Amino acid sequence: PRDWSSDVCSSDLLARRLRELSFLNSGVCIELVDERDERREVFRHEGGVKAYVQFQTRTRQALHETVFYFTASDDIPGGRVTVEVAAQWTNAITENMFAYTNNIPQRDGGTHVGGFRSALTRVMKAYMEGEGITKKEKVELDGDDFREGLTCILSVKMPDPKFSSQTKDKLISSDIQGVVNSLVGERLHAFLMENPKEAKAVVAKIVQAARARMAAQIGRAHV
């Protein structure tokens, strides 16, 4: 049997997972007591995944104050699903996607992440073209440009999810992709229309990412 008393990190790993669960289940109170060193922590977050995304971006510079957030439900064959999303762009150059199905993390993403990314690209591209930004800034947009600096929490609750392996690191249920795509597309469009200041900040980040990518491509072409 494993000697947990010698595992310095075990308590920290457990605390991280319990904190994650408290964010994913708003209002649930979880208490961790480590009798080895009398460590006691209480995890409770009323803000749900919205608070979770703010927790994840706390060490970075957020580009907009208002977090893109929604929770909504829809029907698929087999039952009803709930989709909860919180997203915020920062000054980082990488994307940080945290995806979950029934509280289980998918480190390799899956169909729910595919639905989110497809909607993000479609809506942001249409918005920037509609506002004349793409033409004005003379940039060619790529899917990665929209996600640079993005921190997103995507949580779906659904009946009988299908995964690619026993580790459940990748969701392969096909029905959820269209639901996430539709809901994210609808709510993101509304967010951009209702929050012009936030939309401006996000667009500026996307343009910056596109220019950097295009410059790098030109640089490689001349090597």
CSV table of C-alpha atoms in Angstrom, one decimal, residues 22-23 27-30 42-46:
chain,number,residue,atom,x,y,z
A,22,SER,CA,-16.3,23.9,-5.8
A,23,PHE,CA,-16.0,26.2,-8.8
A,27,GLY,CA,-22.7,27.0,-3.7
A,28,VAL,CA,-21.3,23.6,-2.7
A,29,CYS,CA,-19.1,23.7,0.4
A,30,ILE,CA,-16.2,21.2,0.6
A,42,VAL,CA,-12.8,25.2,3.0
A,43,PHE,CA,-13.8,25.5,-0.6
A,44,ARG,CA,-17.0,27.3,-1.6
A,45,HIS,CA,-17.5,29.6,-4.6
A,46,GLU,CA,-20.9,31.1,-5.3
